[in-house]
GROMACS .gro file of C-alpha atoms in nm:
model
  332
    1MET     CA    1   6.412   1.675   9.970
    2ILE     CA    2   6.357   1.856   9.639
    3LEU     CA    3   6.616   1.867   9.360
    4ALA     CA    4   6.592   2.163   9.123
    5GLY     CA    5   6.806   2.317   8.855
    6ASP     CA    6   6.861   2.576   8.586
    7VAL     CA    7   7.002   2.400   8.280
    8GLY     CA    8   7.180   2.628   8.033
    9GLY     CA    9   7.421   2.600   7.745
   10THR     CA   10   7.715   2.733   7.950
   11LYS     CA   11   7.642   2.624   8.306
   12CYS     CA   12   7.393   2.430   8.511
   13SER     CA   13   7.291   2.554   8.855
   14LEU     CA   14   7.153   2.278   9.077
   15GLY     CA   15   7.018   2.289   9.429
   16LEU     CA   16   6.871   2.071   9.701
   17PHE     CA   17   6.586   2.215   9.908
   18THR     CA   18   6.371   2.113  10.204
   19LYS     CA   19   6.032   2.246  10.311
   20ASN     CA   20   6.046   2.534  10.557
   21GLY     CA   21   5.691   2.615  10.663
   22SER     CA   22   5.507   2.715  10.347
   23GLY     CA   23   5.836   2.788  10.169
   24LEU     CA   24   6.164   2.619  10.088
   25ARG     CA   25   6.509   2.629  10.244
   26SER     CA   26   6.826   2.577  10.041
   27VAL     CA   27   7.039   2.289  10.163
   28PHE     CA   28   7.311   2.268   9.898
   29GLN     CA   29   7.375   2.448   9.567
   30ARG     CA   30   7.644   2.433   9.300
   31ARG     CA   31   7.708   2.563   8.946
   32LEU     CA   32   7.869   2.316   8.708
   33PRO     CA   33   8.000   2.368   8.350
   34THR     CA   34   7.751   2.217   8.106
   35ARG     CA   35   8.002   2.095   7.850
   36ASP     CA   36   8.214   1.908   8.105
   37TYR     CA   37   7.954   1.630   8.108
   38ALA     CA   38   7.847   1.381   7.843
   39GLY     CA   39   7.485   1.399   7.954
   40PHE     CA   40   7.255   1.555   8.210
   41GLU     CA   41   7.226   1.233   8.409
   42ASP     CA   42   7.606   1.237   8.451
   43LEU     CA   43   7.592   1.594   8.579
   44ILE     CA   44   7.316   1.504   8.826
   45GLY     CA   45   7.524   1.212   8.954
   46ASP     CA   46   7.829   1.433   9.010
   47PHE     CA   47   7.618   1.697   9.185
   48LEU     CA   48   7.463   1.443   9.421
   49GLU     CA   49   7.807   1.304   9.507
   50ARG     CA   50   7.925   1.656   9.589
   51ALA     CA   51   7.614   1.713   9.800
   52ALA     CA   52   7.666   1.390   9.993
   53GLY     CA   53   8.026   1.481  10.074
   54PRO     CA   54   8.276   1.245  10.236
   55ASN     CA   55   8.027   1.151  10.508
   56ARG     CA   56   7.750   1.069  10.259
   57ASN     CA   57   7.505   1.284  10.458
   58THR     CA   58   7.268   1.338  10.166
   59CYS     CA   59   7.120   1.033   9.996
   60GLU     CA   60   6.966   1.067   9.654
   61HIS     CA   61   6.687   0.832   9.763
   62GLU     CA   62   6.571   1.110   9.996
   63ILE     CA   63   6.466   1.314   9.689
   64GLU     CA   64   6.088   1.318   9.666
   65ALA     CA   65   6.043   1.565   9.379
   66ALA     CA   66   6.252   1.734   9.112
   67GLY     CA   67   6.208   2.023   8.871
   68PHE     CA   68   6.434   2.177   8.609
   69GLY     CA   69   6.422   2.498   8.408
   70LEU     CA   70   6.567   2.430   8.064
   71ALA     CA   71   6.710   2.669   7.806
   72GLY     CA   72   6.477   2.586   7.519
   73ALA     CA   73   6.126   2.471   7.441
   74VAL     CA   74   5.987   2.174   7.636
   75VAL     CA   75   5.751   1.975   7.414
   76ASP     CA   76   5.597   1.641   7.517
   77GLY     CA   77   5.846   1.599   7.800
   78SER     CA   78   6.157   1.658   7.588
   79LEU     CA   79   6.384   1.957   7.539
   80HIS     CA   80   6.416   2.123   7.198
   81ALA     CA   81   6.712   2.362   7.214
   82GLY     CA   82   7.007   2.490   7.016
   83ASN     CA   83   7.235   2.589   7.304
   84VAL     CA   84   7.221   2.281   7.530
   85PRO     CA   85   7.446   2.000   7.398
   86TRP     CA   86   7.239   1.707   7.526
   87GLU     CA   87   6.908   1.542   7.458
   88LEU     CA   88   6.693   1.574   7.769
   89ASN     CA   89   6.395   1.351   7.833
   90GLY     CA   90   6.178   1.369   8.142
   91SER     CA   91   6.129   0.992   8.167
   92ALA     CA   92   6.504   0.921   8.160
   93ILE     CA   93   6.573   1.182   8.428
   94ALA     CA   94   6.290   1.047   8.646
   95HIS     CA   95   6.433   0.695   8.612
   96ARG     CA   96   6.777   0.822   8.718
   97LEU     CA   97   6.627   0.983   9.029
   98HIS     CA   98   6.391   0.692   9.111
   99LEU     CA   99   6.086   0.916   9.070
  100ASP     CA  100   5.758   0.865   8.888
  101LYS     CA  101   5.807   1.195   8.702
  102VAL     CA  102   6.001   1.519   8.709
  103VAL     CA  103   5.889   1.871   8.625
  104LEU     CA  104   6.051   2.009   8.309
  105LEU     CA  105   5.980   2.366   8.210
  106ASN     CA  106   6.133   2.644   8.006
  107ASP     CA  107   6.398   2.833   8.204
  108LEU     CA  108   6.216   3.163   8.157
  109THR     CA  109   5.900   3.001   8.291
  110ALA     CA  110   6.102   2.894   8.595
  111THR     CA  111   6.234   3.249   8.637
  112ALA     CA  112   5.883   3.392   8.606
  113LEU     CA  113   5.755   3.149   8.871
  114SER     CA  114   6.025   3.269   9.112
  115LEU     CA  115   5.937   3.639   9.106
  116ASP     CA  116   5.683   3.629   9.391
  117ARG     CA  117   5.920   3.411   9.597
  118LEU     CA  118   6.223   3.642   9.583
  119GLY     CA  119   6.305   3.918   9.832
  120SER     CA  120   6.343   4.289   9.766
  121ASN     CA  121   6.723   4.251   9.770
  122ASP     CA  122   6.695   4.021   9.467
  123PHE     CA  123   6.590   4.314   9.244
  124ALA     CA  124   6.749   4.637   9.123
  125ILE     CA  125   6.506   4.903   8.998
  126LEU     CA  126   6.580   5.071   8.664
  127ASN     CA  127   6.244   5.249   8.634
  128GLN     CA  128   6.000   5.288   8.922
  129GLY     CA  129   5.704   5.340   8.687
  130ALA     CA  130   5.346   5.314   8.806
  131LEU     CA  131   5.273   4.953   8.897
  132GLU     CA  132   4.922   4.828   8.813
  133LEU     CA  133   4.791   4.555   9.043
  134ASN     CA  134   4.730   4.219   8.870
  135ALA     CA  135   4.844   4.360   8.534
  136THR     CA  136   5.044   4.152   8.288
  137LYS     CA  137   5.416   4.107   8.360
  138ALA     CA  138   5.694   3.997   8.126
  139VAL     CA  139   6.044   3.855   8.172
  140ILE     CA  140   6.335   3.885   7.930
  141ALA     CA  141   6.670   3.718   7.997
  142ALA     CA  142   6.996   3.732   7.804
  143GLY     CA  143   7.265   3.475   7.874
  144THR     CA  144   7.392   3.201   7.645
  145GLY     CA  145   7.069   3.269   7.455
  146LEU     CA  146   6.777   3.510   7.482
  147GLY     CA  147   6.454   3.403   7.650
  148GLU     CA  148   6.118   3.571   7.703
  149ALA     CA  149   5.808   3.482   7.904
  150ILE     CA  150   5.474   3.640   7.992
  151LEU     CA  151   5.278   3.630   8.319
  152PHE     CA  152   4.903   3.696   8.311
  153TRP     CA  153   4.650   3.719   8.594
  154ASP     CA  154   4.372   3.461   8.571
  155GLY     CA  155   4.157   3.615   8.844
  156ARG     CA  156   4.323   3.420   9.128
  157GLN     CA  157   4.691   3.390   9.046
  158TYR     CA  158   4.956   3.459   8.785
  159ARG     CA  159   5.007   3.200   8.514
  160VAL     CA  160   5.307   3.181   8.286
  161LEU     CA  161   5.310   3.165   7.908
  162PRO     CA  162   5.645   3.047   7.771
  163SER     CA  163   5.779   3.205   7.455
  164GLU     CA  164   6.057   3.170   7.202
  165GLY     CA  165   6.059   3.543   7.130
  166GLY     CA  166   6.438   3.544   7.127
  167GLN     CA  167   6.423   3.352   6.799
  168ALA     CA  168   6.222   3.629   6.631
  169ASP     CA  169   6.396   3.858   6.382
  170PHE     CA  170   6.633   4.122   6.513
  171ALA     CA  171   6.474   4.465   6.462
  172PRO     CA  172   6.735   4.741   6.407
  173ARG     CA  173   6.645   5.097   6.508
  174THR     CA  174   6.946   5.308   6.409
  175GLU     CA  175   7.179   5.338   6.111
  176ILE     CA  176   7.457   5.150   6.289
  177GLU     CA  177   7.218   4.869   6.388
  178ILE     CA  178   7.102   4.846   6.026
  179GLU     CA  179   7.468   4.815   5.923
  180LEU     CA  180   7.519   4.547   6.191
  181LEU     CA  181   7.222   4.350   6.058
  182THR     CA  182   7.352   4.378   5.702
  183HIS     CA  183   7.695   4.260   5.822
  184LEU     CA  184   7.552   3.956   6.005
  185ASN     CA  185   7.315   3.868   5.720
  186LYS     CA  186   7.626   3.779   5.518
  187GLN     CA  187   7.741   3.535   5.788
  188LEU     CA  188   7.425   3.380   5.930
  189PRO     CA  189   7.121   3.216   5.767
  190HIS     CA  190   6.891   3.396   6.013
  191VAL     CA  191   6.971   3.694   6.234
  192SER     CA  192   6.742   3.650   6.529
  193ALA     CA  193   6.739   3.883   6.827
  194GLU     CA  194   6.930   3.613   7.018
  195GLU     CA  195   7.223   3.625   6.775
  196ILE     CA  196   7.297   3.977   6.902
  197ILE     CA  197   7.134   4.001   7.246
  198SER     CA  198   7.319   3.712   7.409
  199GLY     CA  199   7.671   3.634   7.523
  200ARG     CA  200   7.794   3.560   7.172
  201GLY     CA  201   7.658   3.895   7.054
  202PHE     CA  202   7.937   4.090   7.226
  203ARG     CA  203   8.211   3.946   7.008
  204ARG     CA  204   7.999   3.979   6.694
  205ILE     CA  205   7.942   4.348   6.766
  206HIS     CA  206   8.309   4.400   6.852
  207GLU     CA  207   8.427   4.239   6.527
  208PHE     CA  208   8.173   4.442   6.332
  209LEU     CA  209   8.295   4.767   6.488
  210ASN     CA  210   8.665   4.696   6.434
  211PRO     CA  211   8.757   4.369   6.261
  212SER     CA  212   9.128   4.453   6.276
  213LEU     CA  213   9.138   4.466   6.658
  214ARG     CA  214   9.183   4.113   6.790
  215HIS     CA  215   9.228   4.073   7.163
  216PRO     CA  216   9.443   3.779   7.281
  217PHE     CA  217   9.138   3.622   7.445
  218PHE     CA  218   8.973   3.588   7.102
  219ASP     CA  219   9.209   3.298   7.029
  220ALA     CA  220   9.217   3.143   7.377
  221PRO     CA  221   8.999   2.828   7.369
  222GLU     CA  222   8.882   2.859   7.730
  223ALA     CA  223   8.836   3.237   7.732
  224ASP     CA  224   8.494   3.396   7.774
  225ALA     CA  225   8.488   3.676   7.516
  226ALA     CA  226   8.161   3.819   7.652
  227ARG     CA  227   8.304   3.853   8.001
  228GLU     CA  228   8.629   4.007   7.877
  229ILE     CA  229   8.456   4.256   7.647
  230THR     CA  230   8.204   4.364   7.910
  231GLN     CA  231   8.472   4.402   8.178
  232GLN     CA  232   8.691   4.613   7.952
  233GLY     CA  233   8.387   4.808   7.839
  234LEU     CA  234   8.283   4.883   8.196
  235ALA     CA  235   8.639   4.982   8.286
  236GLN     CA  236   8.665   5.198   7.970
  237SER     CA  237   9.003   5.032   7.904
  238CYS     CA  238   8.910   4.956   7.540
  239SER     CA  239   8.705   5.203   7.337
  240VAL     CA  240   8.576   4.931   7.103
  241CYS     CA  241   8.466   4.717   7.399
  242ALA     CA  242   8.291   5.020   7.550
  243GLU     CA  243   8.109   5.090   7.223
  244ALA     CA  244   8.018   4.720   7.186
  245LEU     CA  245   7.874   4.723   7.536
  246ARG     CA  246   7.673   5.037   7.457
  247LEU     CA  247   7.527   4.895   7.135
  248TRP     CA  248   7.448   4.562   7.301
  249THR     CA  249   7.275   4.728   7.598
  250GLU     CA  250   7.066   4.951   7.372
  251ALA     CA  251   6.960   4.653   7.159
  252TYR     CA  252   6.858   4.473   7.478
  253ALA     CA  253   6.658   4.774   7.598
  254ALA     CA  254   6.482   4.806   7.261
  255GLU     CA  255   6.384   4.438   7.260
  256ALA     CA  256   6.255   4.473   7.618
  257GLY     CA  257   6.049   4.771   7.501
  258ASN     CA  258   5.911   4.566   7.211
  259LEU     CA  259   5.812   4.290   7.454
  260ALA     CA  260   5.642   4.548   7.678
  261LEU     CA  261   5.439   4.680   7.384
  262ARG     CA  262   5.336   4.334   7.267
  263THR     CA  263   5.216   4.236   7.614
  264LEU     CA  264   5.120   4.575   7.767
  265ALA     CA  265   5.316   4.467   8.073
  266PHE     CA  266   5.197   4.730   8.322
  267GLY     CA  267   5.275   4.481   8.598
  268GLY     CA  268   5.643   4.525   8.519
  269ILE     CA  269   5.925   4.413   8.293
  270TYR     CA  270   6.187   4.195   8.461
  271ILE     CA  271   6.540   4.179   8.318
  272ALA     CA  272   6.683   3.840   8.416
  273GLY     CA  273   6.958   3.606   8.297
  274GLY     CA  274   7.326   3.579   8.376
  275ILE     CA  275   7.451   3.889   8.195
  276ALA     CA  276   7.240   4.165   8.353
  277PRO     CA  277   7.384   4.142   8.709
  278LYS     CA  278   7.737   4.155   8.568
  279ILE     CA  279   7.674   4.480   8.377
  280LEU     CA  280   7.438   4.634   8.631
  281THR     CA  281   7.629   4.963   8.646
  282LYS     CA  282   7.582   5.004   8.271
  283LEU     CA  283   7.211   4.920   8.296
  284GLN     CA  284   7.177   5.183   8.569
  285ASP     CA  285   7.333   5.471   8.373
  286GLY     CA  286   6.991   5.583   8.241
  287SER     CA  287   7.026   5.466   7.881
  288PHE     CA  288   6.822   5.147   7.928
  289PRO     CA  289   6.489   5.318   8.023
  290ARG     CA  290   6.548   5.586   7.758
  291VAL     CA  291   6.586   5.333   7.476
  292PHE     CA  292   6.315   5.111   7.628
  293CYS     CA  293   6.063   5.395   7.587
  294GLY     CA  294   6.193   5.492   7.242
  295LYS     CA  295   6.051   5.775   7.038
  296SER     CA  296   5.719   5.627   6.932
  297LYS     CA  297   5.378   5.769   7.016
  298PHE     CA  298   5.365   5.519   7.304
  299ALA     CA  299   5.680   5.651   7.475
  300GLU     CA  300   5.483   5.809   7.761
  301LEU     CA  301   5.287   5.487   7.805
  302LEU     CA  302   5.606   5.279   7.823
  303ALA     CA  303   5.752   5.519   8.081
  304ARG     CA  304   5.478   5.401   8.321
  305ILE     CA  305   5.603   5.041   8.311
  306PRO     CA  306   5.827   4.941   8.605
  307ILE     CA  307   6.160   4.788   8.500
  308SER     CA  308   6.354   4.567   8.742
  309VAL     CA  309   6.674   4.366   8.710
  310VAL     CA  310   6.665   4.024   8.875
  311VAL     CA  311   7.008   4.021   9.041
  312ASN     CA  312   6.960   3.676   9.195
  313GLU     CA  313   7.107   3.449   8.926
  314ASP     CA  314   6.953   3.143   9.095
  315ALA     CA  315   6.598   3.270   9.038
  316PRO     CA  316   6.517   2.991   8.787
  317VAL     CA  317   6.641   2.728   9.033
  318TRP     CA  318   6.403   2.859   9.299
  319GLY     CA  319   6.118   2.877   9.048
  320ALA     CA  320   6.175   2.516   8.938
  321ALA     CA  321   6.198   2.404   9.302
  322TYR     CA  322   5.866   2.564   9.395
  323GLU     CA  323   5.699   2.420   9.084
  324ALA     CA  324   5.828   2.072   9.183
  325LEU     CA  325   5.693   2.128   9.534
  326THR     CA  326   5.352   2.230   9.396
  327SER     CA  327   5.345   1.928   9.163
  328SER     CA  328   5.438   1.692   9.446
  329ALA     CA  329   5.174   1.839   9.679
  330SER     CA  330   4.911   1.812   9.404
  331LYS     CA  331   4.995   1.444   9.346
  332GLN     CA  332   4.972   1.369   9.716
   0.00000   0.00000   0.00000
């Protein structure tokens, strides 16, 4: 049995897997709210109780390997993150699971490792492009934060380079984006790309566009402003929400284009994270590839890069599970 998970600032997706030939088969999966638990070990305990059920069919001592994709940088076996409310340490988690060690990796690394394991139905194509075999690939994922990762071919297989590109400075392209940056500079010590291209960016853009319009969900403690704004934007039931969704999507596309230029990702750009599948109709309206290519002298070059949305939100869980399987097999 392999335990794997995607640990984020809003939710944690955990799953139990067993070997199925050369692959894995999902046995049990659940998504749990991150901030409902005092620590990650508590969340793991609750998940394993749910998996066991009233008949206690699944015993945690059956777990032979574990891997987790974490929203942040993993350095020396510990998580360094601004969005996850706990301190995570590999040794403590391994002790909780009665294992010698667990695999901890950046959540975008986990997503990148899943790409070759997913099926065609797990992707939605935004730009067919002209795929180059064994060329560099890149992943960008907006959710509670903004993550980026790079995959390069080493001659035998793809290897993943983690990145904290979401923490780089936000780069405005248009007059209104320059005004948005100026507006946020007065509120924040550092306006990174993540401060706009993430879930919290929707409300910031909305309040910038029309500070006098306050929806009731702005003051509801349990409300998800990003979800409400995107739903109203997609439904065109609020013009400010629709404009916020447009600006957010174009900023996302521009950052994806910047990542493509920095990596020359002719193997494809993959749009992952929890937000993209929920606004897929907006991503498919043609504006994303247009802004992605931009107006620079490399626009024609960028148009050759395939762009895909990873619609399987459990991609990082599968990536972490396969990495735990590989680590376990290597140890044996």
